[in-house]
Coordinates of C-alpha atoms in Angstrom, one line a residue:
Chain A
M1 CA 152.8 64.0 -144.6
K2 CA 153.9 65.3 -141.2
V3 CA 154.6 69.1 -141.6
L4 CA 156.4 70.9 -138.8
I5 CA 155.5 74.6 -138.6
V6 CA 158.2 76.6 -136.8
D7 CA 157.1 80.1 -136.0
D8 CA 157.0 82.1 -132.8
S9 CA 153.7 83.8 -133.7
G10 CA 150.6 81.8 -132.5
L11 CA 148.5 83.5 -135.1
V12 CA 150.8 82.5 -138.0
R13 CA 151.0 79.0 -136.7
R14 CA 147.2 78.8 -136.5
L15 CA 146.8 80.1 -140.1
M16 CA 149.5 77.7 -141.4
R17 CA 148.1 74.8 -139.5
K18 CA 144.7 75.4 -141.2
M19 CA 146.3 75.6 -144.7
I20 CA 148.4 72.5 -144.2
S21 CA 145.5 70.4 -142.8
D22 CA 143.2 71.6 -145.6
L23 CA 145.8 70.2 -148.0
G24 CA 145.5 66.8 -146.3
H25 CA 148.8 66.9 -144.4
E26 CA 149.4 66.6 -140.7
P27 CA 150.6 69.8 -139.0
L28 CA 152.9 69.8 -136.0
E29 CA 154.1 73.0 -134.3
A30 CA 157.2 74.4 -132.8
I31 CA 157.6 77.9 -131.3
H32 CA 161.3 78.4 -132.1
G33 CA 164.4 76.6 -133.4
K34 CA 165.2 74.7 -130.2
D35 CA 161.7 73.5 -129.9
A36 CA 161.8 72.4 -133.5
L37 CA 165.0 70.3 -132.9
K38 CA 163.1 68.4 -130.1
Q39 CA 160.1 67.9 -132.4
L40 CA 162.4 66.6 -135.2
E41 CA 164.0 64.1 -132.8
A42 CA 160.6 63.0 -131.5
H43 CA 159.1 62.6 -135.0
P44 CA 161.7 61.3 -137.5
D45 CA 159.0 61.0 -140.1
I46 CA 158.5 64.7 -140.5
G47 CA 158.7 65.3 -144.2
L48 CA 158.5 69.0 -144.5
M49 CA 159.4 71.9 -142.3
M50 CA 158.0 75.5 -142.8
L51 CA 160.5 77.7 -141.0
D52 CA 160.3 81.3 -139.9
W53 CA 163.5 83.3 -139.7
N54 CA 163.3 85.6 -136.7
M55 CA 162.5 83.8 -133.5
P56 CA 163.7 83.8 -129.9
E57 CA 166.0 81.0 -128.5
M58 CA 167.2 79.8 -131.9
N59 CA 166.3 81.5 -135.2
G60 CA 165.6 79.9 -138.5
V61 CA 169.1 80.1 -140.0
E62 CA 170.6 78.8 -136.7
L63 CA 168.3 75.9 -137.0
L64 CA 169.4 75.3 -140.6
D65 CA 173.0 75.2 -139.3
A66 CA 172.1 72.8 -136.5
I67 CA 170.3 70.5 -139.0
K68 CA 173.2 70.5 -141.4
L69 CA 175.5 69.4 -138.5
R70 CA 173.2 66.7 -137.1
W71 CA 171.2 65.2 -140.0
D72 CA 172.2 63.2 -143.0
P73 CA 171.1 65.4 -145.9
V74 CA 169.1 62.5 -147.4
K75 CA 167.2 61.9 -144.2
R76 CA 166.4 65.5 -143.2
P77 CA 163.0 67.0 -144.1
T78 CA 162.4 69.3 -147.0
I79 CA 162.6 72.9 -145.7
I80 CA 160.7 76.0 -146.8
M81 CA 161.6 79.3 -145.2
V82 CA 158.5 81.3 -144.5
T83 CA 159.5 84.7 -143.4
T84 CA 159.1 88.5 -143.8
E85 CA 162.8 88.7 -144.7
N86 CA 162.5 89.6 -148.4
Q87 CA 166.0 90.7 -149.3
M88 CA 167.9 88.9 -152.0
E89 CA 170.9 88.4 -149.7
K90 CA 168.8 86.7 -147.1
I91 CA 167.2 84.4 -149.7
V92 CA 170.6 83.4 -151.0
Q93 CA 171.9 82.9 -147.5
A94 CA 169.0 80.6 -146.5
L95 CA 169.4 78.5 -149.7
A96 CA 173.1 78.2 -149.1
K97 CA 172.4 76.9 -145.6
G98 CA 170.1 74.2 -146.8
A99 CA 166.6 75.6 -147.3
N100 CA 164.9 74.1 -150.4
E101 CA 162.4 76.8 -151.1
Y102 CA 161.5 80.3 -149.8
I103 CA 158.2 82.0 -149.2
M104 CA 158.1 85.7 -148.4
K105 CA 155.3 86.8 -146.1
P106 CA 152.5 87.7 -146.6
F107 CA 151.6 84.8 -148.8
T108 CA 148.5 83.1 -150.1
R109 CA 147.2 79.6 -150.3
E110 CA 148.0 79.5 -154.1
I111 CA 151.6 80.4 -153.4
L112 CA 151.9 77.7 -150.8
I113 CA 150.3 75.1 -153.1
E114 CA 152.6 76.1 -156.0
K115 CA 155.7 76.0 -153.9
L116 CA 154.7 72.5 -152.6
S117 CA 154.2 71.4 -156.2
I118 CA 157.7 72.8 -157.1
L119 CA 159.1 70.5 -154.4
G120 CA 157.1 67.6 -155.7
I121 CA 154.8 67.5 -152.7
T122 CA 151.2 66.8 -153.7
N123 CA 148.1 67.1 -151.6
G124 CA 147.8 64.4 -148.9
C125 CA 144.7 62.4 -148.2
N126 CA 142.4 63.4 -145.3
Chain B
M1 CA 123.4 96.0 -161.9
V2 CA 124.4 96.0 -165.6
T3 CA 121.5 96.5 -167.9
Q4 CA 120.8 94.1 -170.8
E5 CA 121.2 97.1 -173.2
T6 CA 124.8 97.7 -171.8
L7 CA 125.6 94.1 -171.9
N8 CA 124.5 93.7 -175.5
F9 CA 126.5 96.8 -176.5
L10 CA 129.7 95.5 -174.7
F11 CA 129.3 91.9 -176.0
S12 CA 129.0 93.2 -179.6
L13 CA 131.9 95.6 -179.3
L14 CA 134.2 93.0 -177.7
H15 CA 133.2 90.4 -180.3
K16 CA 133.9 92.8 -183.2
E17 CA 137.2 94.2 -181.9
S18 CA 138.8 91.2 -180.2
G19 CA 136.8 88.0 -181.1
L20 CA 135.7 87.6 -177.5
A21 CA 132.4 85.7 -177.6
L22 CA 130.6 86.4 -174.3
D23 CA 127.0 85.9 -173.3
D24 CA 124.8 86.6 -170.3
S25 CA 126.4 83.8 -168.4
K26 CA 129.6 85.9 -168.4
T27 CA 128.0 89.0 -166.9
Y28 CA 130.2 88.5 -163.8
L29 CA 133.3 88.9 -166.0
I30 CA 132.0 92.3 -167.3
E31 CA 131.2 93.3 -163.7
T32 CA 134.5 92.4 -162.2
R33 CA 136.7 93.6 -165.0
L34 CA 134.9 96.8 -166.0
D35 CA 133.8 98.1 -162.6
P36 CA 137.3 99.4 -161.8
I37 CA 137.6 101.0 -165.2
A38 CA 134.2 102.8 -164.8
R39 CA 135.3 104.1 -161.4
Q40 CA 138.7 105.1 -162.6
E41 CA 137.2 107.0 -165.5
G42 CA 134.7 108.8 -163.2
F43 CA 131.5 107.0 -164.2
P44 CA 129.0 106.0 -161.5
S45 CA 128.4 102.6 -163.1
I46 CA 129.3 100.3 -166.0
N47 CA 126.0 101.4 -167.6
D48 CA 127.2 105.0 -167.7
L49 CA 130.5 103.9 -169.1
G50 CA 128.7 101.9 -171.8
R51 CA 126.5 104.9 -172.6
H52 CA 129.5 107.2 -172.9
M53 CA 131.3 104.8 -175.1
K54 CA 128.3 104.5 -177.4
Q55 CA 128.1 108.3 -177.8
H56 CA 131.9 108.9 -178.0
P57 CA 133.5 106.0 -179.7
S58 CA 136.9 107.2 -178.7
Q59 CA 139.8 104.8 -179.1
P60 CA 141.6 105.1 -175.8
L61 CA 138.6 104.2 -173.6
R62 CA 137.6 101.5 -176.0
Q63 CA 141.2 100.1 -175.8
K64 CA 141.1 100.3 -172.0
V65 CA 137.9 98.2 -171.9
I66 CA 139.3 95.6 -174.3
D67 CA 142.5 95.5 -172.2
A68 CA 140.6 94.8 -169.1
M69 CA 138.5 92.1 -170.7
M70 CA 141.4 90.4 -172.4
T71 CA 144.0 90.4 -169.7
N72 CA 144.3 86.8 -168.6
E73 CA 145.6 85.5 -165.4
T74 CA 149.1 84.3 -165.8
S75 CA 152.0 83.2 -163.7
F76 CA 155.6 82.0 -164.1
F77 CA 155.7 78.2 -165.0
R78 CA 151.9 78.1 -165.2
D79 CA 150.8 74.5 -165.2
V80 CA 154.5 73.5 -165.2
K81 CA 154.2 70.5 -167.6
P82 CA 154.4 72.4 -170.9
F83 CA 157.7 73.9 -169.8
E84 CA 159.1 70.5 -168.7
L85 CA 158.1 69.2 -172.1
L86 CA 159.6 72.2 -173.9
K87 CA 162.9 71.9 -172.1
G88 CA 163.1 68.1 -171.9
V89 CA 161.9 67.1 -175.4
V90 CA 160.9 69.9 -177.7
I91 CA 164.1 72.1 -177.6
P92 CA 166.5 69.1 -177.7
D93 CA 164.5 67.8 -180.8
L94 CA 164.7 71.2 -182.4
L95 CA 168.5 71.4 -181.7
K96 CA 168.8 68.3 -183.9
A97 CA 166.2 69.2 -186.5
N98 CA 167.4 72.8 -187.0
E99 CA 171.2 72.0 -186.7
K100 CA 171.8 73.4 -190.2
G101 CA 170.2 76.9 -189.8
R102 CA 170.9 77.1 -186.0
R103 CA 167.7 79.1 -185.6
I104 CA 164.7 78.6 -183.3
R105 CA 161.6 80.8 -183.3
I106 CA 159.0 80.7 -180.6
W107 CA 155.8 82.7 -180.3
T108 CA 153.7 83.2 -177.3
A109 CA 150.3 84.4 -178.4
G110 CA 148.4 86.2 -175.7
C111 CA 151.4 86.8 -173.5
S112 CA 149.5 89.0 -171.0
T113 CA 152.0 90.5 -168.5
G114 CA 155.0 88.5 -169.8
Q115 CA 155.4 85.6 -167.4
E116 CA 155.0 83.0 -170.1
P117 CA 157.7 84.3 -172.6
Y118 CA 160.0 85.1 -169.7
T119 CA 159.6 81.5 -168.3
I120 CA 160.6 80.2 -171.8
S121 CA 163.5 82.6 -172.0
M122 CA 164.8 81.6 -168.5
L123 CA 164.7 77.9 -169.5
L124 CA 166.6 78.7 -172.7
C125 CA 169.2 80.8 -170.7
E126 CA 169.6 77.9 -168.4
M127 CA 170.5 75.6 -171.3
G128 CA 173.4 78.0 -171.9
P129 CA 176.2 76.3 -173.8
A130 CA 174.0 74.0 -175.9
L131 CA 172.4 77.1 -177.4
R132 CA 175.5 79.2 -177.9
Q133 CA 175.8 80.3 -181.5
W134 CA 172.1 79.7 -182.1
D135 CA 169.8 82.5 -183.2
I136 CA 166.9 82.2 -180.7
G137 CA 163.9 84.5 -180.8
I138 CA 160.8 84.6 -178.7
L139 CA 158.0 86.8 -180.0
A140 CA 155.4 87.7 -177.4
T141 CA 152.1 89.3 -178.5
D142 CA 149.0 90.5 -176.8
I143 CA 146.0 92.7 -177.7
A144 CA 146.1 94.5 -174.3
D145 CA 148.4 97.6 -174.2
G146 CA 148.5 97.8 -170.4
A147 CA 149.6 94.2 -170.1
L148 CA 152.2 94.6 -172.8
A149 CA 153.7 97.7 -171.1
R150 CA 154.1 95.7 -167.9
A151 CA 155.5 92.7 -169.8
K152 CA 158.1 94.9 -171.5
A153 CA 159.1 96.5 -168.2
G154 CA 159.6 93.1 -166.7
I155 CA 159.0 94.3 -163.2
Y156 CA 157.0 92.1 -160.9
S157 CA 155.6 92.3 -157.4
Q158 CA 156.6 90.0 -154.5
Y159 CA 153.3 88.2 -155.0
E160 CA 153.9 87.6 -158.7
V161 CA 157.4 86.2 -158.3
Q162 CA 156.2 83.7 -155.8
R163 CA 153.4 82.3 -158.0
G164 CA 154.9 79.2 -159.5
L165 CA 158.5 80.5 -159.7
P166 CA 161.1 78.2 -158.1
V167 CA 163.2 80.4 -155.8
T168 CA 166.4 79.4 -157.5
Y169 CA 165.1 81.1 -160.7
L170 CA 164.3 84.2 -158.6
T171 CA 167.8 84.5 -157.3
R172 CA 169.4 83.7 -160.7
F173 CA 167.3 85.7 -163.1
F174 CA 165.9 88.7 -161.2
N175 CA 167.3 91.8 -159.7
Q176 CA 165.6 93.2 -156.6
R177 CA 164.3 96.8 -156.7
K178 CA 163.1 97.5 -153.2
T179 CA 159.9 95.4 -152.9
E180 CA 159.7 94.6 -156.6
W181 CA 161.7 92.3 -158.8
E182 CA 163.0 93.0 -162.3
I183 CA 163.8 90.3 -164.8
K184 CA 167.5 90.4 -165.9
Q185 CA 168.6 91.7 -169.3
E186 CA 169.9 88.3 -170.4
V187 CA 166.3 87.0 -170.1
K188 CA 164.7 90.1 -171.6
R189 CA 166.9 90.2 -174.6
L190 CA 165.5 87.0 -176.1
V191 CA 162.0 88.3 -176.0
E192 CA 160.4 90.8 -178.4
F193 CA 157.0 92.2 -177.4
R194 CA 154.5 93.3 -180.0
R195 CA 150.8 94.3 -180.0
L196 CA 148.7 91.9 -182.1
N197 CA 145.1 91.3 -182.5
L198 CA 144.7 87.6 -183.5
L199 CA 141.6 88.6 -185.5
S200 CA 143.6 90.7 -187.8
G201 CA 145.6 87.8 -189.2
F202 CA 149.2 86.9 -188.5
S203 CA 150.7 85.1 -191.5
H204 CA 153.1 88.0 -191.9
L205 CA 154.9 86.9 -188.7
G206 CA 156.6 84.1 -190.6
I207 CA 157.2 80.5 -189.5
F208 CA 157.6 79.3 -185.9
D209 CA 159.0 76.2 -184.4
V210 CA 156.9 76.5 -181.2
I211 CA 153.7 78.3 -180.6
F212 CA 152.1 78.8 -177.2
C213 CA 148.5 80.0 -177.2
R214 CA 147.2 78.8 -173.8
N215 CA 143.8 79.8 -172.4
V216 CA 143.4 82.6 -175.0
L217 CA 140.9 81.1 -177.3
I218 CA 138.5 79.9 -174.6
Y219 CA 136.1 82.7 -175.0
F220 CA 136.3 83.0 -178.8
D221 CA 133.3 81.8 -180.9
A222 CA 133.6 78.5 -182.9
D223 CA 134.2 80.2 -186.3
T224 CA 136.9 82.4 -184.9
K225 CA 138.6 79.5 -183.2
V226 CA 138.7 77.6 -186.5
R227 CA 140.1 80.5 -188.4
I228 CA 142.8 81.2 -185.8
M229 CA 143.8 77.6 -185.1
E230 CA 144.2 76.9 -188.9
Q231 CA 146.4 79.9 -189.2
F232 CA 148.5 78.6 -186.4
A233 CA 148.9 75.3 -188.3
D234 CA 149.9 77.3 -191.4
I235 CA 152.7 79.1 -189.8
L236 CA 154.0 76.2 -187.7
S237 CA 157.2 74.6 -189.1
S238 CA 157.0 71.0 -190.2
G239 CA 158.4 69.6 -187.0
G240 CA 156.9 72.5 -185.0
V241 CA 155.0 72.1 -181.7
F242 CA 151.8 73.9 -180.6
F243 CA 150.8 74.3 -177.0
L244 CA 147.2 74.9 -175.8
G245 CA 145.8 75.3 -172.3
G246 CA 145.2 72.2 -170.3
A247 CA 141.4 72.3 -170.9
E248 CA 141.7 73.2 -174.6
T249 CA 141.8 70.9 -177.6
P250 CA 142.0 71.5 -181.4
F251 CA 139.7 68.4 -182.0
G252 CA 136.3 69.3 -183.2
I253 CA 137.8 72.6 -184.4
T254 CA 140.4 71.7 -187.0
G255 CA 141.9 68.4 -188.3
K256 CA 145.3 70.1 -188.8
F257 CA 146.9 68.9 -185.6
T258 CA 147.9 65.6 -184.1
R259 CA 148.0 65.2 -180.3
I260 CA 151.4 64.2 -178.9
E261 CA 151.2 62.7 -175.5
T262 CA 154.4 62.2 -173.5
E263 CA 155.1 61.5 -169.9
K264 CA 156.0 65.2 -169.5
G265 CA 152.7 66.4 -170.9
V266 CA 150.6 67.0 -174.1
C267 CA 151.4 69.1 -177.2
Y268 CA 150.2 69.2 -180.8
K269 CA 152.1 68.7 -184.1
K270 CA 151.0 69.7 -187.5
N271 CA 149.5 66.9 -189.6
T272 CA 151.2 66.4 -192.9
I273 CA 148.0 64.9 -194.2
P274 CA 144.9 67.0 -193.1
M275 CA 142.3 65.0 -191.3
Q276 CA 138.6 65.6 -190.6
P277 CA 138.2 68.1 -187.7

């Protein structure tokens, strides 16, 4: 599965890229929300997006709004917020705007695997 | 390096007090679980801790050691399938079977820090109206005092509430306390926590419709497993369901259970006619 990692931190993208490819999926990267929109248009087969909250240009929830406006809910990728924002109100807000799951940083490989499993996403094949 | 003398002392103590059957191949378990206790209690090594316990068989230290060895890894919705089976099949079946008495009793044996009974409770809370006017009780027991205290408090770290727990359950059934998360009262109120050593017998607990005992008996010796599993069968209601860990089976141990395989997972029911183990 193509997985779009949206995070302005190069270090985080690198770590998540490794985790995603270790699980047999194909990682793609975007450095902020606007960049993610371009990637989503270029790769309509992206199945999962892992989305940071605080980023320049367009942040995570702004991207959620943009996706809600532009994409048919059935056709849009599954979205996991992956962020340091760990307040209940923020989680509720992101879910209301269309995120399917929520990971609070820092997180481990086990947490990622279990969250993917909750979403029915199994390991891909290398 | 833990000496053979210390290992033998600890193996024998753990077997006698908790039924845990360890051998030299499990030395790493002793090292990883007891090293923090030794340091916390001011002993330079596990050997010194063992020597002290031999000379001063004081209960608190002994209990701490047992706690550390018996506290099993757990998480919310661990292995997922048993909970899908519980919610999708077992509870609906019990709602029909127990219609008259309107009572369901569930036991999680070896509940560790409480994630398993609270998962069950959240599922039941979610079923809401269907269970209104039903008397539902979840008994959760463990031998480890430390784990039980944490379970009763129902407060979990950010890491723990992310392990296996769908975020919608976090927002619905937890209150945030700074960086920690406390399970809500509506979930807590269905669960009663109690200290219980499975070796001491448990027929006094009464009859249960569902028993969870997952990954608890794995380190018990064969005789103890037989004794405990047969007691589970004795206190399971006639239509009751028994859940074991994914890698565990009653076969070869007791003939008192039948394996029930569904698309949602595996559980065991009590045989009406006992079979060969």
